[in-house]
Short mmCIF file of C-alpha atoms in Angstrom, two decimals:
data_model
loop_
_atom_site.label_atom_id
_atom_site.label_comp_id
_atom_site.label_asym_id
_atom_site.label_seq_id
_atom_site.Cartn_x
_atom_site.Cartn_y
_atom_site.Cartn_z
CA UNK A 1 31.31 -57.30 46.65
CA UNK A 2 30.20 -54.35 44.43
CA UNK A 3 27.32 -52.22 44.59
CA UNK A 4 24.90 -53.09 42.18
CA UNK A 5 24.95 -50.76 39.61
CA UNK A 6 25.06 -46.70 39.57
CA UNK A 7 21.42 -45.80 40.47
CA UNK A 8 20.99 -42.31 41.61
CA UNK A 9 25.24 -41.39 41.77
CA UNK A 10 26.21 -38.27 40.48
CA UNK A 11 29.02 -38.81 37.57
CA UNK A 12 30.78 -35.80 36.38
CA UNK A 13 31.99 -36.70 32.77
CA UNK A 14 35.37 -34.61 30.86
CA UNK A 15 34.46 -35.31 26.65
CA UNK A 16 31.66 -36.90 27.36
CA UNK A 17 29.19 -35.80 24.39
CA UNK A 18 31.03 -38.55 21.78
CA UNK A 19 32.91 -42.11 22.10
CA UNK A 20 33.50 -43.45 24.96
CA UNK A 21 32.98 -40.48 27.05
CA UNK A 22 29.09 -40.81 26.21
CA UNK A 23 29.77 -44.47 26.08
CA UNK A 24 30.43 -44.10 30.00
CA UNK A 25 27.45 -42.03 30.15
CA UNK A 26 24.99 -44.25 28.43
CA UNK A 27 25.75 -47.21 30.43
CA UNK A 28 25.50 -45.47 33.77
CA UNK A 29 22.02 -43.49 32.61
CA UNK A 30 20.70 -46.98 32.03
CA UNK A 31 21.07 -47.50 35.68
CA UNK A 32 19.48 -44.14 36.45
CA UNK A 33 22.51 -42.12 36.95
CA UNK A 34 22.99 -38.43 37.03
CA UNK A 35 25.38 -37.19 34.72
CA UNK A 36 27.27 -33.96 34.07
CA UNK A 37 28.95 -33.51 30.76
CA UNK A 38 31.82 -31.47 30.77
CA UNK A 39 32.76 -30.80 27.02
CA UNK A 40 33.40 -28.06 25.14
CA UNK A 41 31.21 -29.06 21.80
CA UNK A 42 28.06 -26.30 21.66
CA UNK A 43 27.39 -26.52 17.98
CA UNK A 44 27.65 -29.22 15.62
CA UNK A 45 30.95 -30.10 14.28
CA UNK A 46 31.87 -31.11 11.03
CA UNK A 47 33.45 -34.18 11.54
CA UNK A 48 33.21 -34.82 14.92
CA UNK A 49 29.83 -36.23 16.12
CA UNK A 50 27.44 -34.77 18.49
CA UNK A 51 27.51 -31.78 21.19
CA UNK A 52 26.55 -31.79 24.60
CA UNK A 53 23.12 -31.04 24.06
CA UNK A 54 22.58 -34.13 21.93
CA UNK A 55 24.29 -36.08 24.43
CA UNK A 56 22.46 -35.16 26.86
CA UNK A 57 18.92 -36.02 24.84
CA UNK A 58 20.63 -39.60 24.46
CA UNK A 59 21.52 -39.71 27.95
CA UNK A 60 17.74 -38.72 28.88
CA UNK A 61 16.32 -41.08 26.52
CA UNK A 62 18.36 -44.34 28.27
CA UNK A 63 17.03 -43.34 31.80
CA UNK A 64 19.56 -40.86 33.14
CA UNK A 65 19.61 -37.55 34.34
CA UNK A 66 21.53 -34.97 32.18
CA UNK A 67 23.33 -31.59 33.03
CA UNK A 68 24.95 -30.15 29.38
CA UNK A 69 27.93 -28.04 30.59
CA UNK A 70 29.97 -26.46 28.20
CA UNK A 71 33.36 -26.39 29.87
CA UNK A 72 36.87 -26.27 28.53
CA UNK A 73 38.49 -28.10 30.67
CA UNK A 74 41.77 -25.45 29.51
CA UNK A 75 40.69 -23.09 31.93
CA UNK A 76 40.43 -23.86 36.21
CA UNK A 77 37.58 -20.84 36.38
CA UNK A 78 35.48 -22.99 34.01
CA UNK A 79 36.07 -26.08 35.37
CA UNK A 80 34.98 -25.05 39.25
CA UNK A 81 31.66 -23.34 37.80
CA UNK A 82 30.79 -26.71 35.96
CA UNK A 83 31.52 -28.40 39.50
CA UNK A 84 29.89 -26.35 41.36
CA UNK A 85 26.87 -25.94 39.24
CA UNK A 86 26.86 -30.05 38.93
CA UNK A 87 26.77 -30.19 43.03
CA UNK A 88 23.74 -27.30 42.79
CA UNK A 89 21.82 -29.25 40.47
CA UNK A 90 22.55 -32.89 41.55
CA UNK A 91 23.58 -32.26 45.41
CA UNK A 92 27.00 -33.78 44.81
CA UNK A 93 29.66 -35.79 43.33
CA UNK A 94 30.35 -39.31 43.61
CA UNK A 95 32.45 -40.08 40.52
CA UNK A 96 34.85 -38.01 37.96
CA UNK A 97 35.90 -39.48 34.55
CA UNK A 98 38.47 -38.18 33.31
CA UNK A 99 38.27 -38.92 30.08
CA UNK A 100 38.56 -35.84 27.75
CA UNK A 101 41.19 -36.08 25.79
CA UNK A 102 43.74 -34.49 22.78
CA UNK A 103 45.82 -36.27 20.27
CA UNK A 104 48.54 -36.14 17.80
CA UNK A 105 50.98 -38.92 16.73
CA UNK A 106 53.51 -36.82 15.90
CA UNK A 107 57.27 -37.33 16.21
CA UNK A 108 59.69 -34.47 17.81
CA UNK A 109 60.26 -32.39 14.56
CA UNK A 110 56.55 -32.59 13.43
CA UNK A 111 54.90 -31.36 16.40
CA UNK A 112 54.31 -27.76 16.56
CA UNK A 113 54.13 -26.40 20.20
CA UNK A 114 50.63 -25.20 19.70
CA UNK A 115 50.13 -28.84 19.30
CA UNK A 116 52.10 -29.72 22.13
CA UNK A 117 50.94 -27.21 24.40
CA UNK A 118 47.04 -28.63 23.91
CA UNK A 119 47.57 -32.00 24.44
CA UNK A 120 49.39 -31.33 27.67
CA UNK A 121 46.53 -28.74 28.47
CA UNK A 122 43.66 -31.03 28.30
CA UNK A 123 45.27 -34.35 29.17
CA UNK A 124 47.76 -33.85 32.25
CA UNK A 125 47.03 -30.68 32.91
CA UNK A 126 42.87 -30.85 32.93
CA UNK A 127 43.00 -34.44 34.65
CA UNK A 128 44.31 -32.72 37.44
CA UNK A 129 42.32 -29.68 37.14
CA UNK A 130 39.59 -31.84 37.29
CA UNK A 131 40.48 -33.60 40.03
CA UNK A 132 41.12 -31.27 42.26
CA UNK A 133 38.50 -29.43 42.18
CA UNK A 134 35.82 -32.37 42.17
CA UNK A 135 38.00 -33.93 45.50
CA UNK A 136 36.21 -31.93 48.12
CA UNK A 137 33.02 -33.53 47.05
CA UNK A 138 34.03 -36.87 46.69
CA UNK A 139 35.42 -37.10 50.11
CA UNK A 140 31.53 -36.92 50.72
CA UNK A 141 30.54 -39.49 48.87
CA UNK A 142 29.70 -42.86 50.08
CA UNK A 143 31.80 -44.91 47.33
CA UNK A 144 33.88 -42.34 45.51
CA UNK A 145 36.03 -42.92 42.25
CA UNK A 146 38.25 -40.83 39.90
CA UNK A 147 38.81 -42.90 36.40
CA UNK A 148 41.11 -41.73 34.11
CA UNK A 149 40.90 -43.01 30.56
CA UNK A 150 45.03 -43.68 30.27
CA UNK A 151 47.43 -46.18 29.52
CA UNK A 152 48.93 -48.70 31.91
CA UNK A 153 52.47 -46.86 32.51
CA UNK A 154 55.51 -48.37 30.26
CA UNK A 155 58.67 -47.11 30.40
CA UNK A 156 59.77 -48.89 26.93
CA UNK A 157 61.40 -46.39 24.72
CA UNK A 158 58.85 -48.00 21.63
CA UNK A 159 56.07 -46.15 22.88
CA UNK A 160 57.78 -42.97 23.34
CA UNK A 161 59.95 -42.56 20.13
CA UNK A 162 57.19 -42.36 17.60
CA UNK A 163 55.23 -39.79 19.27
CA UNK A 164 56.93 -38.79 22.28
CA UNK A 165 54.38 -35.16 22.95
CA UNK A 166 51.37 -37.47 22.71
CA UNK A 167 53.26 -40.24 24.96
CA UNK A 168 54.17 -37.84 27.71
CA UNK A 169 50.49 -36.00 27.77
CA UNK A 170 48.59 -39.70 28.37
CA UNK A 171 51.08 -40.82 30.84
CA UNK A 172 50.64 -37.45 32.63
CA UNK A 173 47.11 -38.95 33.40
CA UNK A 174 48.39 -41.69 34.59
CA UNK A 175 50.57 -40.72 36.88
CA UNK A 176 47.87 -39.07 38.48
CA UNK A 177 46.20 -42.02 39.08
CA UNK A 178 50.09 -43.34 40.80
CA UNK A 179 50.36 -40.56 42.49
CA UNK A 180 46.80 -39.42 43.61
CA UNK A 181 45.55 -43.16 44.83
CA UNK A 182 47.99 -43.41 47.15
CA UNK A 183 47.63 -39.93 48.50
CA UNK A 184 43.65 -40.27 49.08
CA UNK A 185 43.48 -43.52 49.91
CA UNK A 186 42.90 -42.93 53.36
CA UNK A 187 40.33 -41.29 52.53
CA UNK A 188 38.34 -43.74 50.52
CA UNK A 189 38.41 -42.44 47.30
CA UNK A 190 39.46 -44.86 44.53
CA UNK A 191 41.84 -43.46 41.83
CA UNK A 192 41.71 -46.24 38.79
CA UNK A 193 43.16 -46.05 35.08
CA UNK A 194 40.80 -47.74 32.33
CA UNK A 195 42.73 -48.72 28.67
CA UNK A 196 41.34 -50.72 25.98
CA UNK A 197 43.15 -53.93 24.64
CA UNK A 198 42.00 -52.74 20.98
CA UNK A 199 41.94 -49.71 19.03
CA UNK A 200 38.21 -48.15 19.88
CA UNK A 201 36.25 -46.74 16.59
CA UNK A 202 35.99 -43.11 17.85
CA UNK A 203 35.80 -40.22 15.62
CA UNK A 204 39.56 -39.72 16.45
CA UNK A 205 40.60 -43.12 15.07
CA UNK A 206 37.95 -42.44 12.12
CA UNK A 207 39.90 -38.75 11.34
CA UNK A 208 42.96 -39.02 12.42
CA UNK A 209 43.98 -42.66 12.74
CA UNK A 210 43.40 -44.49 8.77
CA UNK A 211 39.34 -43.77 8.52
CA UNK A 212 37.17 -46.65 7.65
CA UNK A 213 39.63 -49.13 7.19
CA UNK A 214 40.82 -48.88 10.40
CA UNK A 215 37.43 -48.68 12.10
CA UNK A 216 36.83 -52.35 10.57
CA UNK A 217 39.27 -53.34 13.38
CA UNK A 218 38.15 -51.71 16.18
CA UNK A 219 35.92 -52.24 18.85
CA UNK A 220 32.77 -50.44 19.48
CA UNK A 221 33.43 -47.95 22.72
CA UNK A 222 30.64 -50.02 24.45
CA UNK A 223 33.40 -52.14 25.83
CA UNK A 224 35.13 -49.51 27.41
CA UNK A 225 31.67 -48.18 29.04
CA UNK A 226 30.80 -51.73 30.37
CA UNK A 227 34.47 -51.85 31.93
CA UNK A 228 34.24 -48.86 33.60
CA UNK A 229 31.12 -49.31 34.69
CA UNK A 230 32.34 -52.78 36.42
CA UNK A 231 35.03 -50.75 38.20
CA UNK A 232 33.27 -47.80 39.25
CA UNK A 233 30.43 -49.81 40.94
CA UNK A 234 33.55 -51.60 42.98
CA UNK A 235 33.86 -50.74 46.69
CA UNK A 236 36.31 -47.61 46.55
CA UNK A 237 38.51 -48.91 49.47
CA UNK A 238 39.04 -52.20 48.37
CA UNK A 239 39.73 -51.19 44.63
CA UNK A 240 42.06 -48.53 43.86
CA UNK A 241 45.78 -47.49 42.51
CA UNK A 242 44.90 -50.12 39.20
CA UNK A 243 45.68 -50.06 35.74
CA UNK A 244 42.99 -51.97 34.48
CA UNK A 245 43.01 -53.28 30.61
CA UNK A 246 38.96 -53.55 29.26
CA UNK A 247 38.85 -56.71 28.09
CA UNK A 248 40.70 -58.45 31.89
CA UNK A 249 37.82 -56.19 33.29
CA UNK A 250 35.30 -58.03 31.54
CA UNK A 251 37.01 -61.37 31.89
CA UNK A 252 36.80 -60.99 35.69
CA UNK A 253 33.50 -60.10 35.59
CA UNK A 254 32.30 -63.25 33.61
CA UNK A 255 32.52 -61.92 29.86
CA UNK A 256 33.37 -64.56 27.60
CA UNK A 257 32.13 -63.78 24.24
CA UNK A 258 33.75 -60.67 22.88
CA UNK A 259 32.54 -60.23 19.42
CA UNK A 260 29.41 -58.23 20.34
CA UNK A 261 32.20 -55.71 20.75
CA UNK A 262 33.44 -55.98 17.11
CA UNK A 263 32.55 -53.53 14.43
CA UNK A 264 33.73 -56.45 12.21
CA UNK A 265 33.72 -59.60 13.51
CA UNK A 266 35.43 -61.13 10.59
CA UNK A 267 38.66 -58.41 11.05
CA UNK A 268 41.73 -58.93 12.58
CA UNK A 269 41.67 -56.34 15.82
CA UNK A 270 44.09 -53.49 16.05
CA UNK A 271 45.99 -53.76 19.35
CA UNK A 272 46.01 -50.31 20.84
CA UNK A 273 49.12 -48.31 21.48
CA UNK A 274 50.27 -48.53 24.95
CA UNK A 275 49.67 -52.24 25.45
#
């Protein structure tokens, strides 16, 4: 049995003001959801898409409530005065997405620590910073959930050898989720991993990751927003400790027409990394 959608829960968002962070978003507003997004983009970027503040217009504009925060999730002090200030405005936290996130396929010799040092930062690092601090207030809640946005955990050599920094940062996430849903399962609070089956067209795939080209065979991050949103409105103690894949999300739920999800439906999908 779930709950039927995400009406008036409080969802505190990490990158949410582009792909599928605002994907999340979107979906939930359009239940009526209140959503914090943590991100660090204040003024318009170049090449990346959108900034909290636009996100949160969008967010308004599909029936949600918005709270902009700009938070780098680098630094604990930051992160506790966008929680608290979420559970001033919004009287509360039901769910955390963890989905902010850094990247760079780099092998050993072509990864500068600066490099290094950010992806572990934001990815291991601010998953847990996040968590931690958003815990107290989901023990409140009546059907918490922590989701990170992280691979299913692999221990094949393929997916560490190319890009071993990147490899260790993501899995640092989800370990978390290992780790963390057994030790709060008594109290109720569900600790899941979401991962698409594809390559998702996000401005990181679009910059870093063979531009247009390799957009053509992605999915939109839509997917990825309905799948959450089909975990997250699970009962917490009955769904928990799971790797979850988008498209066997959807699949369980009754989705059996994918290509609404295409950005081509004529081109051969990417598989993601991880999977």
């Amino acid at each position: 049995m779930t709950t039927a959608n995400l009406t008036g829960k409080t969802l505190f968002i990490t990158g949410a003001s582009r792909g599928i962070g605002l994907a999340i978003a979107l979906r939930a507003a359009r239940d009526g959801a209140r959503i914090a997004i943590a991100a660090k983009t204040a003024e318009p970027h170049p090449k990346l898409p959108g900034t909290v503040y636009t996100a949160a217009a969008e967010i308004e504009a599909a029936g949600g409530k918005a709270l902009p925060l700009v938070v780098d999730i680098q630094d604990e002090n930051q992160v506790a005065a966008a929680v608290a200030q979420t559970v001033e405005t919004f009287g509360g936290i039901d769910i955390l997405v963890n989905n902010a996130s850094a990247i760079s396929l780099t092998p050993t010799l072509q990864t500068p620590m600066k490099r290094y040092d950010l992806m572990h930062r934001i990815n291991t690092r601010g998953t847990f910073v996040c968590s931690q601090a958003c815990l107290p207030h989901l023990f409140k809640a009546d059907n918490p959930h922590i989701l990170n946005i992280s691979p299913p955990l692999n221990m094949d050599s393929r997916w560490f050898a190319p890009h071993v920094a990147y490899t260790m940062a993501k899995y640092g996430m989800s370990m978390c989720v290992l780790g963390m849903a057994a030790e709060f399962r008594e109290q109720g609070v569900a600790v899941n991993a979401l991962w698409p089956r594809t390559a998702i067209a996000t401005a990181a795939v679009r910059n870093l990751l063979g531009g247009d080209e390799t957009v053509r065979r992605c999915r939109k991050p839509e997917i990825m927003a309905d799948a959450a949103h089909a975990i997250l409105t699970q009962p917490s103690r009955a769904c928990t400790g799971n790797f979850f894949i988008d498209e066997d999300v959807l699949r369980s739920a009754g989705v059996t027409d994918f290509t609404p999800y295409a950005i081509d439906a004529s081109a051969e999908l990417l598989p993601d990394f991880f999977i």
